[in-house]
Amino acid sequence: MKTFIVFGCGRFGSTVATRLYDLKNDVVVVDSDHEKIDLINDNVTEAVVCDLEDEKAVGELALNNYDVAIVAIGESLEPAIMAVLASKEAGIKKVIAKATSDKFGKILLKCGADKIIFPERDIGYRLANNLSNDNLLDSDEISKGYSFYDFKASPKMNGKGLTELGLREDYNFNILMVKRNGENYVNPSSNFKIKEEDILTVVGSDKDIKRFIEEN
């Protein structure tokens, strides 16, 4: 069981916190808004009212006890900076911060955040990808220009092995799993035969994967 501290319990922060708690993790949520804390109190390990600009109050959070800090304060820069700085100074190894703009994200990185996420941008990215092709079911960016994709096998792919499709050789991406009739085939061999309606989970560059989907 990991220990998480989540700063900010707006829509994003509360969603992350309650899901982590549902997954049997120890989760403490911090926010300056009493009403928000009251709403989430029963769905996390502990919910604490704290003004992040109050050094004494932050010191009482015992931040050195946590494995991961999630800074979900996207509206105000100063509290977000304080949360990142306090977390890193306490020795928390992984600090993930939400940002609403590139400038906001760069500032938090300079303050010590290990990873910046842009929830609205990421959702827009996924939606645009999913709408652009009928066979594309889902996508998730892992770094700039590279993503995980789930897409449905087309009739043109029916009965062909992975080598014949040229996934690695011609398109430079790897297939991680094939889902078929409720079964998952993880890391399928090169001679694995694809059937129409299979769901393929792959990872690679956006350019190569989109080219493959368009050509098949």
Coordinates of C-alpha atoms in Angstrom, one line a residue:
M1 CA 0.0 0.0 0.0
K2 CA 1.4 3.4 -1.0
T3 CA 0.8 6.6 0.8
F4 CA -0.4 9.7 -1.2
I5 CA -1.0 13.3 -0.3
V6 CA -3.3 15.3 -2.6
F7 CA -3.2 19.0 -2.5
G8 CA -6.4 20.5 -3.7
C9 CA -9.8 18.7 -3.9
G10 CA -11.5 20.3 -6.8
R11 CA -12.9 18.0 -9.5
F12 CA -9.5 16.7 -10.6
G13 CA -8.0 16.4 -7.2
S14 CA -11.0 14.7 -5.6
T15 CA -11.3 12.3 -8.5
V16 CA -7.7 11.2 -8.2
A17 CA -7.9 11.0 -4.4
T18 CA -11.1 8.9 -4.2
R19 CA -9.9 6.6 -6.9
L20 CA -6.5 6.0 -5.2
Y21 CA -8.4 5.3 -2.0
D22 CA -10.7 2.8 -3.7
L23 CA -7.6 1.0 -4.9
K24 CA -6.7 0.4 -1.3
N25 CA -4.1 3.2 -0.9
D26 CA -3.5 5.5 2.1
V27 CA -4.7 8.9 0.9
V28 CA -4.7 12.2 2.7
V29 CA -6.3 15.3 1.0
V30 CA -5.4 18.9 1.8
D31 CA -7.4 21.9 0.9
S32 CA -8.1 25.4 2.4
D33 CA -11.9 25.1 1.7
H34 CA -13.8 23.6 4.7
E35 CA -16.8 22.7 2.6
K36 CA -14.7 20.7 0.1
I37 CA -13.0 18.9 2.9
D38 CA -16.3 17.9 4.5
L39 CA -17.5 16.5 1.1
I40 CA -14.5 14.3 0.6
N41 CA -13.8 13.3 4.2
D42 CA -15.6 9.9 4.1
N43 CA -14.0 8.9 0.8
V44 CA -10.3 9.1 1.7
T45 CA -8.1 8.1 4.7
E46 CA -8.0 11.7 6.0
A47 CA -9.0 15.1 4.8
V48 CA -7.2 18.1 6.3
V49 CA -8.0 21.9 6.2
C50 CA -4.7 23.7 5.6
D51 CA -3.6 27.0 4.2
L52 CA -0.5 26.2 2.2
E53 CA 0.8 29.7 2.7
D54 CA 1.0 29.0 6.5
E55 CA 4.4 27.4 7.0
K56 CA 3.5 26.2 10.5
A57 CA 0.4 24.5 9.2
V58 CA 2.3 22.9 6.4
G59 CA 4.9 21.7 8.8
E60 CA 2.2 19.8 10.8
L61 CA 1.3 17.8 7.7
A62 CA 4.4 15.5 8.2
L63 CA 5.1 15.4 4.5
N64 CA 8.1 13.1 5.0
N65 CA 5.6 10.2 5.5
Y66 CA 4.3 10.1 2.0
D67 CA 5.5 8.3 -1.1
V68 CA 3.8 10.5 -3.7
A69 CA 2.5 14.1 -3.7
I70 CA -0.2 15.2 -6.2
V71 CA -0.5 18.9 -6.5
A72 CA -4.0 19.5 -8.0
I73 CA -4.2 23.2 -7.6
G74 CA -4.7 24.5 -11.1
E75 CA -6.3 27.9 -10.3
S76 CA -3.7 29.6 -8.1
L77 CA 0.0 29.5 -8.8
E78 CA 1.4 30.5 -5.4
P79 CA -0.3 27.7 -3.4
A80 CA 0.8 25.2 -6.1
I81 CA 4.4 26.4 -5.8
M82 CA 4.3 26.1 -2.0
A83 CA 2.9 22.6 -2.2
V84 CA 5.6 21.5 -4.7
L85 CA 8.4 23.1 -2.7
A86 CA 7.2 21.8 0.6
S87 CA 6.9 18.3 -0.8
K88 CA 10.4 18.2 -2.3
E89 CA 12.0 19.7 0.8
A90 CA 10.3 17.0 2.9
G91 CA 11.9 14.3 0.6
I92 CA 8.9 13.1 -1.2
K93 CA 10.4 11.2 -4.1
K94 CA 7.6 11.7 -6.7
V95 CA 5.7 15.0 -7.0
I96 CA 3.1 15.2 -9.8
A97 CA 1.6 18.6 -10.5
K98 CA -1.4 19.8 -12.4
A99 CA -1.0 22.8 -14.7
T100 CA -3.4 24.9 -16.8
S101 CA -0.8 26.3 -19.1
D102 CA 2.7 25.6 -20.4
K103 CA 4.0 28.6 -18.5
F104 CA 2.4 27.3 -15.3
G105 CA 3.9 23.9 -15.9
K106 CA 7.4 25.2 -16.5
I107 CA 7.3 27.2 -13.3
L108 CA 6.3 24.1 -11.3
L109 CA 9.0 22.0 -12.9
K110 CA 11.6 24.6 -11.9
C111 CA 10.3 24.4 -8.4
G112 CA 11.0 20.7 -8.3
A113 CA 7.9 18.9 -9.7
D114 CA 8.8 15.6 -11.3
K115 CA 5.9 15.5 -13.7
I116 CA 3.4 18.0 -15.1
I117 CA 0.0 17.0 -16.3
F118 CA -2.5 19.0 -18.3
P119 CA -5.9 17.3 -17.7
E120 CA -8.0 19.5 -20.1
R121 CA -5.4 19.3 -22.9
D122 CA -5.0 15.6 -22.4
I123 CA -8.7 15.0 -22.6
G124 CA -9.0 17.1 -25.7
Y125 CA -6.0 15.2 -27.3
R126 CA -7.7 11.9 -26.7
L127 CA -11.1 13.0 -27.9
A128 CA -9.6 14.4 -31.1
N129 CA -7.7 11.2 -31.8
N130 CA -10.8 9.0 -31.1
L131 CA -13.0 11.1 -33.3
S132 CA -10.6 11.1 -36.2
N133 CA -10.9 7.4 -37.0
D134 CA -13.8 5.0 -36.6
N135 CA -11.6 2.1 -35.7
L136 CA -9.7 4.0 -33.0
L137 CA -11.2 3.3 -29.6
D138 CA -8.9 5.1 -27.2
S139 CA -5.4 6.7 -26.9
D140 CA -3.2 7.9 -24.1
E141 CA -0.2 10.1 -24.6
I142 CA 2.9 8.9 -22.8
S143 CA 5.4 11.5 -24.1
K144 CA 5.4 14.1 -26.8
G145 CA 4.7 12.3 -30.1
Y146 CA 4.3 8.8 -28.5
S147 CA 1.1 7.2 -27.2
F148 CA -0.7 4.0 -26.3
Y149 CA -3.6 3.2 -28.7
D150 CA -6.5 0.8 -28.6
F151 CA -8.0 0.2 -32.0
K152 CA -10.3 -2.3 -33.7
A153 CA -8.9 -4.7 -36.3
S154 CA -10.3 -3.9 -39.8
P155 CA -11.6 -6.5 -42.2
K156 CA -8.4 -6.1 -44.2
M157 CA -6.4 -7.4 -41.2
N158 CA -8.5 -10.6 -40.8
G159 CA -6.4 -13.8 -40.9
K160 CA -3.0 -12.0 -41.1
G161 CA -0.1 -12.6 -38.8
L162 CA 1.7 -9.8 -37.1
T163 CA 4.8 -10.3 -39.3
E164 CA 2.7 -10.1 -42.4
L165 CA 1.1 -6.9 -41.2
G166 CA 4.6 -5.4 -40.7
L167 CA 3.8 -3.7 -37.4
R168 CA 7.4 -3.6 -36.2
E169 CA 9.2 -3.7 -39.5
D170 CA 7.2 -1.2 -41.6
Y171 CA 5.5 0.9 -38.9
N172 CA 8.0 0.9 -36.0
F173 CA 5.6 0.1 -33.2
N174 CA 4.9 -2.8 -30.9
I175 CA 1.7 -4.6 -30.1
L176 CA 1.3 -5.2 -26.4
M177 CA -2.0 -7.1 -26.2
V178 CA -4.8 -8.4 -28.3
K179 CA -8.3 -8.6 -26.8
R180 CA -10.6 -11.2 -28.3
N181 CA -14.0 -12.3 -27.0
G182 CA -13.2 -11.4 -23.4
E183 CA -9.7 -13.0 -23.5
N184 CA -6.4 -11.0 -23.4
Y185 CA -3.4 -12.2 -25.4
V186 CA -0.4 -10.4 -23.9
N187 CA 2.8 -9.8 -26.0
P188 CA 1.6 -12.0 -28.9
S189 CA 4.1 -13.8 -31.0
S190 CA 5.1 -12.7 -34.5
N191 CA 2.9 -15.4 -36.1
F192 CA -0.2 -14.6 -34.1
K193 CA -3.2 -14.3 -36.4
I194 CA -5.4 -11.3 -36.2
K195 CA -9.2 -11.7 -36.5
E196 CA -11.6 -9.0 -37.5
E197 CA -13.1 -7.2 -34.5
D198 CA -10.0 -7.9 -32.3
I199 CA -8.9 -5.0 -30.1
L200 CA -5.2 -4.2 -30.5
T201 CA -3.3 -2.3 -27.8
V202 CA -0.1 -0.8 -29.2
V203 CA 2.6 1.7 -28.3
G204 CA 4.6 3.8 -30.7
S205 CA 4.9 7.2 -32.4
D206 CA 1.6 8.9 -33.2
K207 CA 2.7 9.4 -36.8
D208 CA 3.5 5.7 -37.4
I209 CA 0.4 4.4 -35.7
K210 CA -2.0 6.7 -37.5
R211 CA -0.3 5.8 -40.8
F212 CA -0.9 2.1 -40.1
I213 CA -4.6 2.7 -39.1
E214 CA -5.2 4.7 -42.3
E215 CA -3.6 2.1 -44.5
N216 CA -5.3 -0.8 -42.9

